[in-house]
Amino acid sequence: MPTVTFVSAAGDRHTVEAEIGKSVMESAVGNGVAGIDADCGGSCACATCHVIVDADWFERLSPPEEAETAMLEFAVDPQPRSRLSCQIRVTADLDGLVLHTPVSQR
């Protein structure tokens, strides 16, 4: 099973096993990762699952769709490598993915 590592703004690392086909957000919530609120449950409607993709991984992800790009405008302090974790589907190729959680989701 692929692993995903979430790095908090304070530098704490939380590595979880992620089920192929599920969203990264589902893996985070299911494993109690702090900093992923996911208020809308993964419907790309709240931006509270905002993450910043590690530079080594950003180009490996498929580009965001228009709805995600629009929703990222509502994220707190979006960055050039920001994504919504509910829109990133786990694949075997993403084994070892590193994501950074922002200081706040609100």
Short mmCIF file of N, CA, C and O in Angstrom, two decimals, residues 14-74:
data_model
loop_
_atom_site.label_atom_id
_atom_site.label_comp_id
_atom_site.label_asym_id
_atom_site.label_seq_id
_atom_site.Cartn_x
_atom_site.Cartn_y
_atom_site.Cartn_z
N HIS A 14 3.80 12.98 9.71
CA HIS A 14 2.82 11.92 9.98
C HIS A 14 2.69 11.12 8.68
O HIS A 14 2.12 11.60 7.71
N THR A 15 3.23 9.91 8.67
CA THR A 15 3.17 9.06 7.49
C THR A 15 2.04 8.06 7.65
O THR A 15 1.91 7.42 8.70
N VAL A 16 1.22 7.95 6.62
CA VAL A 16 0.07 7.05 6.66
C VAL A 16 0.08 6.14 5.43
O VAL A 16 0.65 6.47 4.40
N GLU A 17 -0.56 4.98 5.58
CA GLU A 17 -0.79 4.11 4.43
C GLU A 17 -2.05 4.61 3.75
O GLU A 17 -3.04 4.94 4.41
N ALA A 18 -2.00 4.68 2.43
CA ALA A 18 -3.11 5.24 1.66
C ALA A 18 -3.62 4.20 0.67
O ALA A 18 -2.84 3.63 -0.09
N GLU A 19 -4.91 4.00 0.67
CA GLU A 19 -5.51 3.00 -0.20
C GLU A 19 -5.61 3.53 -1.64
O GLU A 19 -6.10 4.64 -1.87
N ILE A 20 -5.14 2.73 -2.57
CA ILE A 20 -5.20 3.10 -3.99
C ILE A 20 -6.65 3.34 -4.38
O ILE A 20 -7.54 2.56 -4.04
N GLY A 21 -6.86 4.45 -5.10
CA GLY A 21 -8.19 4.81 -5.57
C GLY A 21 -8.92 5.79 -4.68
O GLY A 21 -9.84 6.47 -5.11
N LYS A 22 -8.53 5.86 -3.41
CA LYS A 22 -9.13 6.83 -2.50
C LYS A 22 -8.41 8.16 -2.64
O LYS A 22 -7.32 8.24 -3.18
N SER A 23 -9.03 9.21 -2.10
CA SER A 23 -8.36 10.50 -2.13
C SER A 23 -7.34 10.58 -1.01
O SER A 23 -7.45 9.88 0.02
N VAL A 24 -6.38 11.44 -1.19
CA VAL A 24 -5.39 11.69 -0.15
C VAL A 24 -6.09 12.23 1.09
O VAL A 24 -5.74 11.88 2.22
N MET A 25 -7.12 13.04 0.92
CA MET A 25 -7.88 13.58 2.05
C MET A 25 -8.52 12.46 2.85
O MET A 25 -8.47 12.48 4.08
N GLU A 26 -9.09 11.46 2.20
CA GLU A 26 -9.70 10.34 2.92
C GLU A 26 -8.66 9.61 3.75
O GLU A 26 -8.94 9.20 4.89
N SER A 27 -7.47 9.45 3.20
CA SER A 27 -6.39 8.79 3.94
C SER A 27 -5.98 9.62 5.14
O SER A 27 -5.73 9.08 6.23
N ALA A 28 -5.93 10.93 4.99
CA ALA A 28 -5.55 11.82 6.09
C ALA A 28 -6.59 11.77 7.21
O ALA A 28 -6.26 11.57 8.38
N VAL A 29 -7.85 11.94 6.84
CA VAL A 29 -8.93 11.96 7.83
C VAL A 29 -9.02 10.60 8.53
O VAL A 29 -9.15 10.52 9.75
N GLY A 30 -8.93 9.52 7.78
CA GLY A 30 -9.02 8.18 8.34
C GLY A 30 -7.89 7.83 9.29
O GLY A 30 -8.01 6.92 10.10
N ASN A 31 -6.80 8.57 9.17
CA ASN A 31 -5.64 8.31 10.02
C ASN A 31 -5.37 9.45 11.02
O ASN A 31 -4.30 9.50 11.62
N GLY A 32 -6.34 10.34 11.16
CA GLY A 32 -6.23 11.39 12.17
C GLY A 32 -5.14 12.41 11.95
O GLY A 32 -4.56 12.93 12.90
N VAL A 33 -4.85 12.72 10.70
CA VAL A 33 -3.81 13.72 10.41
C VAL A 33 -4.32 15.11 10.79
O VAL A 33 -5.35 15.56 10.27
N ALA A 34 -3.61 15.76 11.68
CA ALA A 34 -3.97 17.12 12.09
C ALA A 34 -3.74 18.08 10.93
O ALA A 34 -2.80 17.93 10.15
N GLY A 35 -4.63 19.06 10.80
CA GLY A 35 -4.48 20.08 9.77
C GLY A 35 -5.27 19.81 8.51
O GLY A 35 -5.28 20.64 7.61
N ILE A 36 -5.94 18.68 8.43
CA ILE A 36 -6.83 18.38 7.30
C ILE A 36 -8.24 18.33 7.87
O ILE A 36 -8.66 17.33 8.43
N ASP A 37 -8.97 19.44 7.74
CA ASP A 37 -10.31 19.52 8.33
C ASP A 37 -11.36 18.83 7.47
O ASP A 37 -12.24 18.16 7.98
N ALA A 38 -11.30 19.04 6.15
CA ALA A 38 -12.22 18.38 5.21
C ALA A 38 -13.69 18.58 5.57
O ALA A 38 -14.46 17.64 5.62
N ASP A 39 -14.06 19.83 5.81
CA ASP A 39 -15.42 20.15 6.23
C ASP A 39 -16.50 19.68 5.24
O ASP A 39 -17.58 19.31 5.66
N CYS A 40 -16.21 19.69 3.95
CA CYS A 40 -17.23 19.31 2.97
C CYS A 40 -17.21 17.82 2.65
O CYS A 40 -18.00 17.34 1.84
N GLY A 41 -16.31 17.08 3.27
CA GLY A 41 -16.26 15.64 3.07
C GLY A 41 -15.66 15.20 1.75
O GLY A 41 -15.79 14.05 1.35
N GLY A 42 -15.03 16.11 1.05
CA GLY A 42 -14.35 15.72 -0.19
C GLY A 42 -15.05 16.11 -1.46
O GLY A 42 -14.73 15.58 -2.52
N SER A 43 -15.99 17.04 -1.39
CA SER A 43 -16.73 17.42 -2.59
C SER A 43 -16.18 18.67 -3.27
O SER A 43 -16.86 19.28 -4.10
N CYS A 44 -14.97 19.07 -2.93
CA CYS A 44 -14.31 20.22 -3.55
C CYS A 44 -15.13 21.50 -3.36
O CYS A 44 -15.34 22.27 -4.28
N ALA A 45 -15.63 21.69 -2.12
CA ALA A 45 -16.52 22.82 -1.87
C ALA A 45 -16.11 23.66 -0.66
O ALA A 45 -16.87 24.52 -0.25
N CYS A 46 -14.92 23.43 -0.08
CA CYS A 46 -14.61 24.20 1.14
C CYS A 46 -13.15 24.63 1.27
O CYS A 46 -12.86 25.54 2.03
N ALA A 47 -12.23 23.98 0.64
CA ALA A 47 -10.79 24.29 0.70
C ALA A 47 -10.16 24.03 2.08
O ALA A 47 -9.08 24.52 2.36
N THR A 48 -10.83 23.25 2.94
CA THR A 48 -10.25 22.97 4.25
C THR A 48 -9.42 21.68 4.27
O THR A 48 -9.07 21.17 5.33
N CYS A 49 -9.09 21.19 3.09
CA CYS A 49 -8.16 20.06 2.97
C CYS A 49 -6.94 20.50 2.16
O CYS A 49 -6.23 19.70 1.59
N HIS A 50 -6.72 21.81 2.15
CA HIS A 50 -5.62 22.43 1.43
C HIS A 50 -4.27 21.86 1.88
O HIS A 50 -4.02 21.73 3.08
N VAL A 51 -3.44 21.52 0.93
CA VAL A 51 -2.07 21.08 1.20
C VAL A 51 -1.14 21.75 0.20
O VAL A 51 -1.58 22.22 -0.86
N ILE A 52 0.13 21.80 0.55
CA ILE A 52 1.14 22.29 -0.37
C ILE A 52 2.00 21.08 -0.73
O ILE A 52 2.57 20.41 0.14
N VAL A 53 2.03 20.77 -2.00
CA VAL A 53 2.75 19.59 -2.49
C VAL A 53 4.25 19.86 -2.44
O VAL A 53 4.72 20.93 -2.88
N ASP A 54 5.01 18.92 -1.90
CA ASP A 54 6.45 19.03 -1.87
C ASP A 54 6.98 19.23 -3.29
O ASP A 54 6.47 18.63 -4.24
N ALA A 55 7.99 20.05 -3.42
CA ALA A 55 8.52 20.39 -4.75
C ALA A 55 8.91 19.16 -5.56
O ALA A 55 8.73 19.13 -6.79
N ASP A 56 9.44 18.14 -4.92
CA ASP A 56 9.86 16.92 -5.63
C ASP A 56 8.68 16.14 -6.21
O ASP A 56 8.87 15.29 -7.08
N TRP A 57 7.48 16.42 -5.74
CA TRP A 57 6.31 15.66 -6.15
C TRP A 57 5.34 16.43 -7.03
O TRP A 57 4.49 15.84 -7.69
N PHE A 58 5.43 17.73 -7.05
CA PHE A 58 4.40 18.55 -7.70
C PHE A 58 4.19 18.19 -9.17
O PHE A 58 3.05 18.04 -9.61
N GLU A 59 5.23 18.03 -9.92
CA GLU A 59 5.11 17.74 -11.36
C GLU A 59 4.61 16.32 -11.64
O GLU A 59 4.17 16.04 -12.75
N ARG A 60 4.64 15.46 -10.65
CA ARG A 60 4.18 14.08 -10.83
C ARG A 60 2.65 13.96 -10.75
O ARG A 60 2.09 12.94 -11.17
N LEU A 61 2.00 14.97 -10.19
CA LEU A 61 0.54 14.94 -10.06
C LEU A 61 -0.12 15.42 -11.34
O LEU A 61 0.43 16.28 -12.04
N SER A 62 -1.31 14.90 -11.61
CA SER A 62 -2.06 15.44 -12.74
C SER A 62 -2.48 16.86 -12.37
O SER A 62 -2.67 17.18 -11.20
N PRO A 63 -2.61 17.74 -13.36
CA PRO A 63 -2.96 19.13 -13.05
C PRO A 63 -4.36 19.23 -12.45
O PRO A 63 -5.23 18.40 -12.71
N PRO A 64 -4.60 20.27 -11.65
CA PRO A 64 -5.93 20.44 -11.06
C PRO A 64 -6.96 20.79 -12.11
O PRO A 64 -6.65 21.45 -13.12
N GLU A 65 -8.18 20.35 -11.86
CA GLU A 65 -9.28 20.74 -12.75
C GLU A 65 -9.75 22.14 -12.36
O GLU A 65 -9.39 22.68 -11.32
N GLU A 66 -10.58 22.72 -13.20
CA GLU A 66 -11.04 24.10 -13.01
C GLU A 66 -11.72 24.32 -11.66
O GLU A 66 -11.49 25.34 -11.00
N ALA A 67 -12.55 23.38 -11.22
CA ALA A 67 -13.26 23.54 -9.94
C ALA A 67 -12.27 23.61 -8.78
O ALA A 67 -12.46 24.41 -7.85
N GLU A 68 -11.23 22.80 -8.82
CA GLU A 68 -10.23 22.84 -7.75
C GLU A 68 -9.47 24.16 -7.77
O GLU A 68 -9.26 24.78 -6.72
N THR A 69 -9.06 24.59 -8.94
CA THR A 69 -8.35 25.86 -9.06
C THR A 69 -9.19 27.00 -8.51
O THR A 69 -8.68 27.86 -7.77
N ALA A 70 -10.48 27.01 -8.82
CA ALA A 70 -11.37 28.06 -8.32
C ALA A 70 -11.50 27.98 -6.79
O ALA A 70 -11.48 29.01 -6.11
N MET A 71 -11.62 26.78 -6.25
CA MET A 71 -11.79 26.63 -4.81
C MET A 71 -10.52 27.01 -4.06
O MET A 71 -10.58 27.52 -2.93
N LEU A 72 -9.37 26.82 -4.66
CA LEU A 72 -8.12 27.18 -3.99
C LEU A 72 -8.02 28.68 -3.70
O LEU A 72 -7.28 29.10 -2.81
N GLU A 73 -8.80 29.47 -4.41
CA GLU A 73 -8.83 30.91 -4.14
C GLU A 73 -9.38 31.20 -2.74
O GLU A 73 -9.13 32.26 -2.17
N PHE A 74 -10.12 30.25 -2.17
CA PHE A 74 -10.69 30.41 -0.84
C PHE A 74 -9.81 29.82 0.27
O PHE A 74 -10.13 29.94 1.45
#
